[in-house]
CSV table of C-alpha atoms and ligand atoms in Angstrom, one decimal:
chain,number,residue,atom,x,y,z
A,1,UNK,CA,-23.2,13.1,-15.6
A,2,UNK,CA,-22.8,16.7,-14.5
A,3,UNK,CA,-21.1,19.4,-16.6
A,4,UNK,CA,-18.7,19.8,-13.7
A,5,UNK,CA,-17.8,16.1,-14.0
A,6,UNK,CA,-17.3,16.5,-17.8
A,7,UNK,CA,-15.1,19.5,-17.3
A,8,UNK,CA,-12.9,17.8,-14.6
A,9,UNK,CA,-12.5,14.7,-16.8
A,10,UNK,CA,-11.5,16.9,-19.7
A,11,UNK,CA,-9.0,18.8,-17.6
A,12,UNK,CA,-7.5,15.6,-16.3
A,13,UNK,CA,-7.2,14.1,-19.8
A,14,UNK,CA,-5.5,17.3,-20.9
A,15,UNK,CA,-3.0,17.0,-18.1
A,16,UNK,CA,-2.2,13.4,-19.1
A,17,UNK,CA,-1.7,14.4,-22.7
A,18,UNK,CA,0.3,17.4,-22.0
A,19,UNK,CA,2.9,15.6,-19.9
A,20,UNK,CA,2.8,12.2,-21.4
A,21,UNK,CA,6.2,12.4,-23.1
A,22,UNK,CA,8.0,13.9,-20.1
A,23,UNK,CA,6.5,11.3,-17.8
A,24,UNK,CA,7.6,8.4,-20.1
A,25,UNK,CA,11.2,9.8,-20.3
A,26,UNK,CA,11.8,9.3,-16.6
A,27,UNK,CA,14.4,6.5,-16.1
A,28,UNK,CA,12.7,5.9,-12.7
A,29,UNK,CA,9.4,5.0,-14.3
A,30,UNK,CA,8.7,1.5,-13.0
A,31,UNK,CA,8.4,-1.7,-15.2
A,32,UNK,CA,5.8,-3.7,-13.2
A,33,UNK,CA,4.1,-1.5,-10.7
A,34,UNK,CA,0.9,0.6,-10.9
A,35,UNK,CA,1.7,4.3,-11.3
A,36,UNK,CA,-0.4,7.4,-12.2
A,37,UNK,CA,-0.3,8.4,-15.8
A,38,UNK,CA,0.7,11.9,-14.6
A,39,UNK,CA,0.5,13.7,-11.2
A,40,UNK,CA,0.3,12.1,-7.8
A,41,UNK,CA,-1.0,8.6,-6.7
A,42,UNK,CA,-1.6,7.7,-3.1
A,43,UNK,CA,-3.9,5.1,-1.5
A,44,UNK,CA,-5.1,2.0,-3.3
A,45,UNK,CA,-8.9,2.1,-3.3
A,46,UNK,CA,-11.8,-0.2,-4.2
A,47,UNK,CA,-9.6,-3.2,-4.7
A,48,UNK,CA,-11.9,-6.1,-5.8
A,49,UNK,CA,-12.2,-9.1,-8.1
A,50,UNK,CA,-15.5,-8.8,-9.9
A,51,UNK,CA,-16.7,-11.3,-12.6
A,52,UNK,CA,-13.1,-12.6,-12.8
A,53,UNK,CA,-11.5,-9.1,-13.3
A,54,UNK,CA,-9.4,-7.4,-10.7
A,55,UNK,CA,-10.2,-3.7,-10.2
A,56,UNK,CA,-7.7,-1.4,-8.6
A,57,UNK,CA,-8.7,2.2,-8.1
A,58,UNK,CA,-6.3,4.7,-6.6
A,59,UNK,CA,-6.2,8.2,-5.1
A,60,UNK,CA,-5.2,10.5,-8.0
A,61,UNK,CA,-4.2,14.2,-8.3
A,62,UNK,CA,-3.9,14.7,-12.1
A,63,UNK,CA,-2.9,18.3,-12.0
A,64,UNK,CA,0.3,18.4,-10.0
A,65,UNK,CA,2.5,16.2,-7.8
A,66,UNK,CA,1.0,17.4,-4.5
A,67,UNK,CA,-2.2,16.4,-2.7
A,68,UNK,CA,-5.5,18.1,-3.1
A,69,UNK,CA,-9.0,17.4,-4.5
A,70,UNK,CA,-8.5,13.7,-5.4
A,71,UNK,CA,-9.9,11.8,-8.3
A,72,UNK,CA,-10.2,8.0,-8.4
A,73,UNK,CA,-8.0,6.6,-11.2
A,74,UNK,CA,-8.7,3.0,-12.3
A,75,UNK,CA,-6.8,0.0,-13.5
A,76,UNK,CA,-8.1,-3.5,-14.3
A,77,UNK,CA,-6.3,-6.8,-14.7
A,78,UNK,CA,-7.0,-10.5,-15.4
A,79,UNK,CA,-4.0,-11.7,-13.4
A,80,UNK,CA,-2.9,-9.0,-10.9
A,81,UNK,CA,0.2,-8.5,-13.0
A,82,UNK,CA,-0.7,-6.9,-16.3
A,83,UNK,CA,-2.8,-3.8,-15.5
A,84,UNK,CA,-4.8,-1.8,-18.0
A,85,UNK,CA,-5.7,1.8,-17.5
A,86,UNK,CA,-9.4,2.5,-17.5
A,87,UNK,CA,-11.6,5.6,-17.6
A,88,UNK,CA,-11.3,7.8,-14.5
A,89,UNK,CA,-13.8,6.3,-12.1
A,90,UNK,CA,-14.6,9.4,-9.9
A,91,UNK,CA,-14.1,13.1,-10.2
A,92,UNK,CA,-14.7,15.5,-7.3
A,93,UNK,CA,-17.6,17.1,-9.1
A,94,UNK,CA,-20.4,17.3,-6.5
A,95,UNK,CA,-20.9,19.6,-3.5
A,96,UNK,CA,-20.3,16.8,-1.0
A,97,UNK,CA,-16.9,15.9,-2.4
A,98,UNK,CA,-15.7,19.2,-3.9
A,99,UNK,CA,-12.3,18.9,-2.1
A,100,UNK,CA,-11.7,15.3,-3.0
A,101,UNK,CA,-13.2,11.9,-3.6
A,102,UNK,CA,-11.1,10.4,-0.8
A,103,UNK,CA,-10.3,6.8,-0.1
A,104,UNK,CA,-12.8,4.0,0.1
A,105,UNK,CA,-13.7,0.4,-1.0
A,106,UNK,CA,-15.7,-1.7,-3.4
A,107,UNK,CA,-18.2,-4.5,-3.1
A,108,UNK,CA,-20.2,-6.5,-5.6
A,109,UNK,CA,-24.0,-6.8,-5.1
A,110,UNK,CA,-27.0,-7.5,-7.3
A,111,UNK,CA,-24.9,-7.7,-10.4
A,112,UNK,CA,-23.5,-4.2,-9.8
A,113,UNK,CA,-20.2,-2.9,-8.5
A,114,UNK,CA,-20.6,-0.4,-5.6
A,115,UNK,CA,-18.0,2.1,-4.4
A,116,UNK,CA,-18.1,3.7,-1.0
A,117,UNK,CA,-15.8,6.6,-0.4
A,118,UNK,CA,-15.3,9.8,1.5
A,119,UNK,CA,-16.5,13.1,0.2
A,120,UNK,CA,-14.1,15.7,1.5
A,121,UNK,CA,-15.3,19.2,1.8
A,122,UNK,CA,-13.5,22.3,3.1
A,123,UNK,CA,-15.7,25.4,3.6
A,124,UNK,CA,-14.7,29.0,3.1
A,125,UNK,CA,-13.1,29.1,6.5
A,126,UNK,CA,-11.1,26.0,5.8
A,127,UNK,CA,-13.3,23.9,8.2
A,128,UNK,CA,-13.5,20.3,7.2
A,129,UNK,CA,-16.7,18.3,6.5
A,130,UNK,CA,-16.8,14.6,5.5
A,131,UNK,CA,-19.5,12.5,4.0
A,132,UNK,CA,-19.5,8.8,3.1
A,133,UNK,CA,-20.8,8.5,-0.4
A,134,UNK,CA,-22.0,5.6,-2.6
A,135,UNK,CA,-21.6,5.1,-6.3
A,136,UNK,CA,-22.8,2.2,-8.4
A,137,UNK,CA,-21.9,0.7,-11.8
A,138,UNK,CA,-23.3,-2.0,-14.1
A,139,UNK,CA,-20.2,-2.4,-16.2
A,140,UNK,CA,-17.5,-1.7,-13.7
A,141,UNK,CA,-16.3,1.2,-15.7
A,142,UNK,CA,-19.0,3.9,-15.6
A,143,UNK,CA,-20.0,5.0,-12.1
A,144,UNK,CA,-23.2,6.8,-11.0
A,145,UNK,CA,-23.0,8.7,-7.8
A,146,UNK,CA,-25.9,7.8,-5.5
A,147,UNK,CA,-25.1,10.6,-3.0
A,148,UNK,CA,-24.3,10.6,0.7
A,149,UNK,CA,-25.2,7.5,2.7
A,150,UNK,CA,-23.5,8.3,6.1
A,151,UNK,CA,-23.4,11.7,7.9
A,152,UNK,CA,-20.8,12.2,10.6
A,153,UNK,CA,-22.0,10.3,13.7
A,154,UNK,CA,-21.7,11.9,17.1
A,155,UNK,CA,-18.4,11.6,19.0
A,156,UNK,CA,-16.0,12.2,16.2
A,157,UNK,CA,-14.2,15.2,14.6
A,158,UNK,CA,-14.7,15.7,10.9
A,159,UNK,CA,-11.6,13.5,10.4
A,160,UNK,CA,-13.9,10.6,9.6
A,161,UNK,CA,-13.0,8.9,6.3
A,162,UNK,CA,-12.0,5.8,4.2
A,163,UNK,CA,-15.0,3.5,4.5
A,164,UNK,CA,-14.3,-0.2,4.0
A,165,UNK,CA,-17.5,-2.2,3.4
A,166,UNK,CA,-18.0,-5.9,3.5
A,167,UNK,CA,-20.8,-8.5,4.0
A,168,UNK,CA,-20.9,-11.0,6.8
A,169,UNK,CA,-23.7,-13.3,7.9
A,170,UNK,CA,-26.2,-11.5,5.6
A,171,UNK,CA,-25.4,-8.1,7.0
A,172,UNK,CA,-23.3,-5.2,5.6
A,173,UNK,CA,-20.6,-3.6,7.7
A,174,UNK,CA,-18.5,-0.5,7.3
A,175,UNK,CA,-15.4,0.5,9.2
A,176,UNK,CA,-14.3,4.1,9.0
A,177,UNK,CA,-11.0,5.7,10.1
A,178,UNK,CA,-11.5,8.6,12.5
A,179,UNK,CA,-10.5,10.7,15.5
A,180,UNK,CA,-12.6,11.3,18.6
A,181,UNK,CA,-13.0,14.6,20.4
A,182,UNK,CA,-10.1,13.7,22.7
A,183,UNK,CA,-7.9,13.7,19.6
A,184,UNK,CA,-7.5,9.9,19.8
A,185,UNK,CA,-7.4,7.7,16.7
A,186,UNK,CA,-10.4,5.3,16.4
A,187,UNK,CA,-12.1,3.0,14.0
A,188,UNK,CA,-15.9,3.4,13.8
A,189,UNK,CA,-18.0,0.5,12.8
A,190,UNK,CA,-21.5,0.8,11.2
A,191,UNK,CA,-24.0,-1.8,10.1
A,192,UNK,CA,-26.7,-1.8,7.3
A,193,UNK,CA,-29.2,-4.1,5.8
A,194,UNK,CA,-29.6,-2.3,2.5
A,195,UNK,CA,-26.3,-0.3,1.9
A,196,UNK,CA,-28.0,3.0,2.1
A,197,UNK,CA,-29.2,3.2,5.8
A,198,UNK,CA,-26.3,2.8,8.2
A,199,UNK,CA,-26.4,2.5,11.9
A,200,UNK,CA,-23.4,3.5,14.0
A,201,UNK,CA,-22.5,0.6,16.4
A,202,UNK,CA,-19.5,2.2,18.1
A,203,UNK,CA,-15.7,1.9,18.0
A,204,UNK,CA,-14.0,-1.4,17.0
A,205,UNK,CA,-11.1,-0.7,19.4
A,206,UNK,CA,-9.9,1.8,21.9
A,207,UNK,CA,-13.1,2.3,23.9
A,208,UNK,CA,-12.4,-0.7,26.2
A,209,UNK,CA,-8.7,-1.1,25.8
A,210,UNK,CA,-7.0,1.4,28.1
A,211,UNK,CA,-3.6,0.9,26.6
A,212,UNK,CA,-4.9,2.4,23.4
A,213,UNK,CA,-6.1,5.7,24.8
A,214,UNK,CA,-3.1,7.5,23.4
A,215,UNK,CA,-2.2,5.3,20.4
A,216,UNK,CA,-2.0,8.1,17.8
A,217,UNK,CA,-4.3,11.1,17.1
A,218,UNK,CA,-5.9,9.8,13.9
A,219,UNK,CA,-6.4,6.4,12.3
A,220,UNK,CA,-6.7,6.2,8.6
A,221,UNK,CA,-7.8,3.5,6.1
A,222,UNK,CA,-9.1,0.7,8.3
A,223,UNK,CA,-9.8,-2.7,7.0
A,224,UNK,CA,-11.3,-5.5,9.1
A,225,UNK,CA,-11.5,-9.1,7.9
A,226,UNK,CA,-11.5,-12.7,8.9
A,227,UNK,CA,-8.4,-14.7,8.3
A,228,UNK,CA,-7.4,-18.2,9.4
A,229,UNK,CA,-9.8,-18.3,12.3
A,230,UNK,CA,-9.2,-14.8,13.7
A,231,UNK,CA,-10.3,-11.2,12.9
A,232,UNK,CA,-7.6,-8.9,11.7
A,233,UNK,CA,-7.9,-5.1,11.9
A,234,UNK,CA,-5.5,-3.3,9.6
A,235,UNK,CA,-5.1,0.4,10.2
A,236,UNK,CA,-2.8,3.4,9.5
A,237,UNK,CA,-2.4,5.4,12.7
A,238,UNK,CA,-0.9,8.8,12.7
A,239,UNK,CA,1.0,10.3,15.7
A,240,UNK,CA,2.9,7.3,17.1
A,241,UNK,CA,6.3,8.1,18.6
A,242,UNK,CA,9.4,6.3,17.5
A,243,UNK,CA,10.3,3.4,19.9
A,244,UNK,CA,13.6,1.8,19.1
A,245,UNK,CA,13.3,0.3,15.6
A,246,UNK,CA,9.5,0.7,15.6
A,247,UNK,CA,7.5,3.5,14.1
A,248,UNK,CA,10.3,5.3,12.3
A,249,UNK,CA,8.4,6.6,9.3
A,250,UNK,CA,6.2,9.7,9.6
A,251,UNK,CA,3.1,7.6,9.8
A,252,UNK,CA,2.6,3.8,10.3
A,253,UNK,CA,0.5,1.0,9.0
A,254,UNK,CA,-0.1,-2.2,10.9
A,255,UNK,CA,-2.6,-4.6,12.4
A,256,UNK,CA,-4.3,-6.0,15.5
A,257,UNK,CA,-5.4,-9.7,15.7
A,258,UNK,CA,-8.2,-10.7,17.9
A,259,UNK,CA,-12.0,-11.4,18.1
A,260,UNK,CA,-14.8,-9.1,17.2
A,261,UNK,CA,-18.3,-9.1,18.7
A,262,UNK,CA,-20.3,-8.0,15.6
A,263,UNK,CA,-23.4,-7.0,17.6
A,264,UNK,CA,-21.4,-4.2,19.2
A,265,UNK,CA,-18.4,-4.1,16.9
A,266,UNK,CA,-16.0,-4.4,19.8
A,267,UNK,CA,-12.7,-6.1,19.3
A,268,UNK,CA,-10.5,-7.8,21.9
A,269,UNK,CA,-7.1,-7.9,20.5
A,270,UNK,CA,-3.4,-8.2,21.0
A,271,UNK,CA,-0.6,-5.7,20.4
A,272,UNK,CA,-0.2,-3.6,17.3
A,273,UNK,CA,2.3,-4.9,14.7
A,274,UNK,CA,3.7,-2.9,11.8
A,275,UNK,CA,3.0,-4.4,8.4
A,276,UNK,CA,6.2,-3.3,6.8
A,277,UNK,CA,9.8,-2.4,7.8
A,278,UNK,CA,10.7,-0.2,4.9
A,279,UNK,CA,10.7,3.5,4.2
A,280,UNK,CA,7.6,3.8,2.0
A,281,UNK,CA,4.5,1.9,2.9
A,282,UNK,CA,1.1,3.3,3.9
A,283,UNK,CA,-2.7,3.0,3.6
A,284,UNK,CA,-2.9,-0.7,2.5
A,285,UNK,CA,-6.2,-2.3,1.5
A,286,UNK,CA,-7.1,-5.9,1.2
A,287,UNK,CA,-9.7,-7.9,-0.8
A,288,UNK,CA,-10.6,-11.5,-0.8
A,289,UNK,CA,-10.4,-12.8,-4.4
A,290,UNK,CA,-12.4,-15.5,-6.2
A,291,UNK,CA,-9.7,-18.0,-5.2
A,292,UNK,CA,-10.3,-17.2,-1.5
A,293,UNK,CA,-7.0,-15.5,-1.1
A,294,UNK,CA,-6.8,-12.4,1.1
A,295,UNK,CA,-4.6,-10.0,-0.9
A,296,UNK,CA,-3.1,-6.8,0.3
A,297,UNK,CA,-1.8,-3.8,-1.7
A,298,UNK,CA,-0.3,-0.7,-0.2
A,299,UNK,CA,0.7,2.7,-1.3
A,300,UNK,CA,4.5,2.8,-1.7
A,301,UNK,CA,4.7,6.2,-0.2
A,302,UNK,CA,4.0,8.1,3.1
A,303,UNK,CA,2.2,11.4,3.6
A,304,UNK,CA,4.1,14.4,4.8
A,305,UNK,CA,7.5,12.8,3.9
A,306,UNK,CA,9.2,15.5,1.9
A,307,UNK,CA,7.3,14.2,-1.1
A,308,UNK,CA,8.4,17.1,-3.3
A,309,UNK,CA,12.0,15.8,-3.0
A,310,UNK,CA,11.3,12.5,-4.9
A,311,UNK,CA,13.2,13.0,-8.1
A,312,UNK,CA,10.3,11.8,-10.3
A,313,UNK,CA,8.6,15.1,-9.5
A,314,UNK,CA,10.6,16.9,-12.2
A,315,UNK,CA,9.0,14.4,-14.6
A,316,UNK,CA,5.5,15.4,-13.4
A,317,UNK,CA,4.6,12.2,-11.6
A,318,UNK,CA,5.0,10.6,-8.1
A,319,UNK,CA,4.4,7.4,-6.3
A,320,UNK,CA,3.4,3.8,-7.0
A,321,UNK,CA,1.5,1.0,-5.5
A,322,UNK,CA,3.2,-2.1,-3.9
A,323,UNK,CA,3.0,-5.5,-5.5
A,324,UNK,CA,-0.1,-7.5,-4.4
A,325,UNK,CA,0.7,-9.8,-1.4
A,326,UNK,CA,-1.2,-12.8,-0.1
A,327,UNK,CA,-1.8,-12.7,3.6
A,328,UNK,CA,-1.7,-15.7,5.9
A,329,UNK,CA,-1.9,-15.8,9.7
A,330,UNK,CA,0.4,-17.9,11.8
A,331,UNK,CA,0.2,-17.6,15.6
A,332,UNK,CA,-1.4,-14.1,15.4
A,333,UNK,CA,1.3,-12.8,13.0
A,334,UNK,CA,0.6,-11.9,9.4
A,335,UNK,CA,2.8,-13.4,6.7
A,336,UNK,CA,2.9,-11.6,3.4
A,337,UNK,CA,4.0,-13.2,0.1
A,338,UNK,CA,3.9,-11.8,-3.4
A,339,UNK,CA,1.1,-13.3,-5.5
A,340,UNK,CA,2.4,-16.3,-7.5
A,341,UNK,CA,1.1,-14.8,-10.8
A,342,UNK,CA,4.1,-12.4,-10.8
A,343,UNK,CA,6.2,-15.3,-12.0
A,344,UNK,CA,4.7,-14.7,-15.5
A,345,UNK,CA,6.9,-11.6,-15.7
A,346,UNK,CA,10.1,-13.7,-15.3
A,347,UNK,CA,12.5,-13.6,-18.2
A,348,UNK,CA,16.0,-15.0,-18.3
A,349,UNK,CA,16.8,-17.1,-15.3
A,350,UNK,CA,20.3,-17.3,-13.7
A,351,UNK,CA,21.1,-19.9,-11.0
A,352,UNK,CA,24.2,-20.0,-8.8
A,353,UNK,CA,24.1,-22.9,-6.4
A,354,UNK,CA,26.3,-23.5,-3.3
A,355,UNK,CA,28.0,-20.1,-3.6
A,356,UNK,CA,30.6,-19.7,-0.9
A,357,UNK,CA,31.7,-16.2,0.0
A,358,UNK,CA,34.6,-15.7,2.4
A,359,UNK,CA,35.7,-12.3,3.8
A,360,UNK,CA,35.0,-10.7,0.5
A,361,UNK,CA,32.6,-8.8,-1.7
A,362,UNK,CA,31.5,-10.5,-4.9
A,363,UNK,CA,29.2,-10.1,-7.8
A,364,UNK,CA,27.8,-13.1,-9.5
A,365,UNK,CA,27.7,-13.6,-13.2
A,366,UNK,CA,24.5,-12.2,-14.7
A,367,UNK,CA,23.2,-11.1,-11.4
A,368,UNK,CA,22.8,-7.5,-12.2
A,369,UNK,CA,20.2,-5.2,-13.7
A,370,UNK,CA,17.5,-2.7,-12.7
A,371,UNK,CA,14.5,-4.9,-12.9
A,372,UNK,CA,14.7,-8.4,-11.4
A,373,UNK,CA,13.5,-11.0,-8.9
A,374,UNK,CA,16.1,-12.4,-6.7
A,375,UNK,CA,15.8,-15.4,-4.5
A,376,UNK,CA,18.5,-16.0,-1.9
A,377,UNK,CA,18.6,-19.1,0.2
A,378,UNK,CA,21.2,-19.0,3.0
A,379,UNK,CA,22.5,-22.4,4.0
A,380,UNK,CA,25.0,-21.2,6.6
A,381,UNK,CA,26.2,-17.9,7.9
A,382,UNK,CA,29.4,-17.9,10.0
A,383,UNK,CA,30.0,-14.2,10.2
A,384,UNK,CA,29.2,-11.1,12.1
A,385,UNK,CA,27.8,-9.5,9.0
A,386,UNK,CA,26.4,-10.6,5.7
A,387,UNK,CA,25.1,-8.0,3.2
A,388,UNK,CA,23.7,-7.4,-0.3
A,389,UNK,CA,24.2,-4.1,-2.0
A,390,UNK,CA,21.8,-3.0,-4.6
A,391,UNK,CA,23.0,-0.7,-7.4
A,392,UNK,CA,25.5,1.0,-5.0
A,393,UNK,CA,22.5,2.8,-3.5
A,394,UNK,CA,20.8,0.5,-0.9
A,395,UNK,CA,22.2,-2.3,1.3
A,396,UNK,CA,20.5,-5.1,3.2
A,397,UNK,CA,22.6,-6.0,6.2
A,398,UNK,CA,22.1,-9.0,8.5
A,399,UNK,CA,23.9,-9.4,11.8
A,400,UNK,CA,23.4,-12.9,13.2
A,401,UNK,CA,24.6,-12.1,16.7
A,402,UNK,CA,21.8,-9.6,17.3
A,403,UNK,CA,19.4,-10.9,14.6
A,404,UNK,CA,19.1,-7.4,13.2
A,405,UNK,CA,18.2,-7.0,9.6
A,406,UNK,CA,18.8,-3.5,8.3
A,407,UNK,CA,17.9,-1.8,5.1
A,408,UNK,CA,20.1,1.2,4.3
A,409,UNK,CA,19.7,3.6,1.5
A,410,UNK,CA,20.8,7.0,0.4
A,411,UNK,CA,18.1,9.5,1.3
A,412,UNK,CA,16.4,11.2,-1.7
A,413,UNK,CA,16.3,14.4,0.4
A,414,UNK,CA,19.9,14.9,1.4
A,415,UNK,CA,21.7,11.8,0.1
A,416,UNK,CA,22.7,10.9,3.7
A,417,UNK,CA,22.5,7.2,4.6
A,418,UNK,CA,19.4,6.3,6.4
A,419,UNK,CA,18.2,3.0,7.8
A,420,UNK,CA,15.3,0.9,8.9
A,421,UNK,CA,15.7,-2.3,11.0
A,422,UNK,CA,13.8,-5.3,12.5
A,423,UNK,CA,15.0,-8.2,14.5
A,424,UNK,CA,14.7,-11.9,13.4
A,425,UNK,CA,15.3,-15.2,15.1
A,426,UNK,CA,17.3,-16.3,12.0
A,427,UNK,CA,17.5,-15.4,8.4
A,428,UNK,CA,16.9,-18.2,5.9
A,429,UNK,CA,15.4,-16.8,2.7
A,430,UNK,CA,15.1,-13.5,0.9
A,431,UNK,CA,12.7,-12.9,-2.1
A,432,UNK,CA,13.6,-9.6,-3.5
A,433,UNK,CA,11.7,-7.7,-6.2
A,434,UNK,CA,13.7,-4.9,-7.6
A,435,UNK,CA,12.2,-2.5,-10.1
A,436,UNK,CA,13.9,0.6,-11.7
A,437,UNK,CA,13.3,2.7,-8.5
A,438,UNK,CA,11.9,0.3,-5.9
A,439,UNK,CA,12.7,-2.6,-3.7
A,440,UNK,CA,10.4,-5.1,-2.0
A,441,UNK,CA,12.2,-7.6,0.2
A,442,UNK,CA,10.2,-10.5,1.5
A,443,UNK,CA,12.1,-12.1,4.4
A,444,UNK,CA,11.8,-15.8,5.5
A,445,UNK,CA,8.8,-16.5,3.4
A,446,UNK,CA,6.9,-13.4,4.3
A,447,UNK,CA,7.7,-13.1,8.0
A,448,UNK,CA,8.8,-9.5,7.4
A,449,UNK,CA,8.7,-7.2,4.4
A,450,UNK,CA,10.8,-4.1,3.6
A,451,UNK,CA,9.2,-1.8,0.9
A,452,UNK,CA,11.1,1.2,-0.3
A,453,UNK,CA,11.8,3.5,-3.2
A,454,UNK,CA,15.3,4.0,-4.3
A,455,UNK,CA,16.9,6.3,-6.8
A,456,UNK,CA,20.3,5.0,-7.8
A,457,UNK,CA,22.4,6.2,-10.7
A,458,UNK,CA,21.0,4.8,-13.9
A,459,UNK,CA,24.3,3.3,-15.1
A,460,UNK,CA,24.8,1.3,-11.9
A,461,UNK,CA,23.2,-2.1,-12.1
A,462,UNK,CA,25.4,-4.0,-9.7
A,463,UNK,CA,24.3,-6.4,-7.0
A,464,UNK,CA,27.1,-7.2,-4.6
A,465,UNK,CA,27.2,-9.9,-1.9
A,466,UNK,CA,29.6,-9.4,1.0
A,467,UNK,CA,30.6,-10.8,4.4
A,468,UNK,CA,33.4,-10.7,6.9
A,469,UNK,CA,33.1,-14.4,7.6
A,470,UNK,CA,31.9,-17.4,5.6
A,471,UNK,CA,28.5,-17.7,4.0
A,472,UNK,CA,27.0,-20.5,1.9
A,473,UNK,CA,24.0,-19.7,-0.3
A,474,UNK,CA,22.0,-20.4,-3.4
A,475,UNK,CA,21.0,-17.4,-5.6
A,476,UNK,CA,18.3,-17.4,-8.3
A,477,UNK,CA,17.8,-14.4,-10.4
A,478,UNK,CA,15.1,-13.7,-13.0
A,479,UNK,CA,15.0,-10.6,-15.2
A,480,UNK,CA,11.6,-9.0,-14.8
A,481,UNK,CA,9.9,-7.7,-17.9
A,482,UNK,CA,7.5,-4.8,-18.3
A,483,UNK,CA,3.9,-5.4,-17.3
B,501,FRU,C1,-4.3,8.3,3.5
B,501,FRU,C2,-5.3,9.4,3.2
B,501,FRU,C3,-6.7,9.0,3.5
B,501,FRU,C4,-7.5,9.9,2.7
B,501,FRU,C5,-6.7,10.0,1.4
B,501,FRU,C6,-6.8,11.3,0.7
B,501,FRU,O1,-3.1,8.5,2.8
B,501,FRU,O2,-5.0,10.6,4.0
B,501,FRU,O3,-7.1,9.1,4.9
B,501,FRU,O4,-8.8,9.4,2.3
B,501,FRU,O5,-5.4,9.8,1.8
B,501,FRU,O6,-6.0,11.3,-0.5
């Protein structure tokens, strides 16, 4: 351990101690989501289950609520629900990462945990350099940096980052998010037999798919995996233009489904689909756990989104991760459902069966609060509109004639109403996780998800169902405890 590393750890610990009380006072501190102890959290990193224990690392700026020279914070869990804060995994202490230990991934090999991440460097002129770095650990808590394992290959700008490593057919592969010299977003793929010598194979997509020539100027945080007979490439492109209800956030996250030739790394794939329909979702990462589930966690935030306007900033912290979701693939579409372990947080249960609402707005007894799981099953909707209002701050609105499902909320920047929408064939079920300042809405058993922060008045705990016609539904509600 270098003295620089020791100093940075000490500084980070001091920042945690200094603001602990203030951070904990924030009414918007969440009950059951991963947050930074102080400062800014962004991407989930190094998500893995190793020797039974789930490890979740995250991009962390301990010193303020903006971006900068990132650390890797670290949580562990036995059940993906209760997370324990661990020693800071990585500090930006070496020359090859002095401006940040940027995003990356974890693998288990030879009884050790390996981390691969991007060393971000900005020289005196502000020019960027990027290095892919490896660190190893015998106990999963203390990491030893092994130095740079991948230098920038030819053909890309220094925007070359976020290595995701995995093993397949006895070989190691790495995908890296990048930009080529024509300012086009790409995913580079590399291969290795020993984890330290890496050969650049080429681009996963884009090179041969004309339609993708201008699909954003940079692709961040790639992830490539096998699921239900297909290959899925998850990526976060920057620079897509809004198209109707699509691509409305500053940056996007989504996926391609297809087949990959692993000798060249080339992927033949279908269209890009967004992973989430909400306001805050970016840079997701997946892992396959010991039960064989492909689990995804995202950052419940987006870069360059007026981040300083989030009201938590005055309490010296910002952002959270999403709940872990299990992925399945049906006809080239990803379905996402919250891990079943979350039911261990359920407290008091309230059931209202065969509720009929007719041209009215109603609340249901005991269906209120700021931390709950809500399950709504719609039996029939004879109406132009059916909606659920959350804490007088956000509304989910369904219009059967067009199939449009819309999430509205009051903007945390100017308090104006803003909305995000998608189109469904029909609406049958909603599984909604509300935390003190977040909503995750799983539609039709995972067909679509809306993930968003919300900052309602503390006193307002109402949930109101409304329609201009007739709706018949069952409503289940569970109070959700603290993790
Ligand atoms: C995505 C990202 C990554 C980068 C990290 C830096 O949000 O920009 O590309 O590694 O954040 O914190």
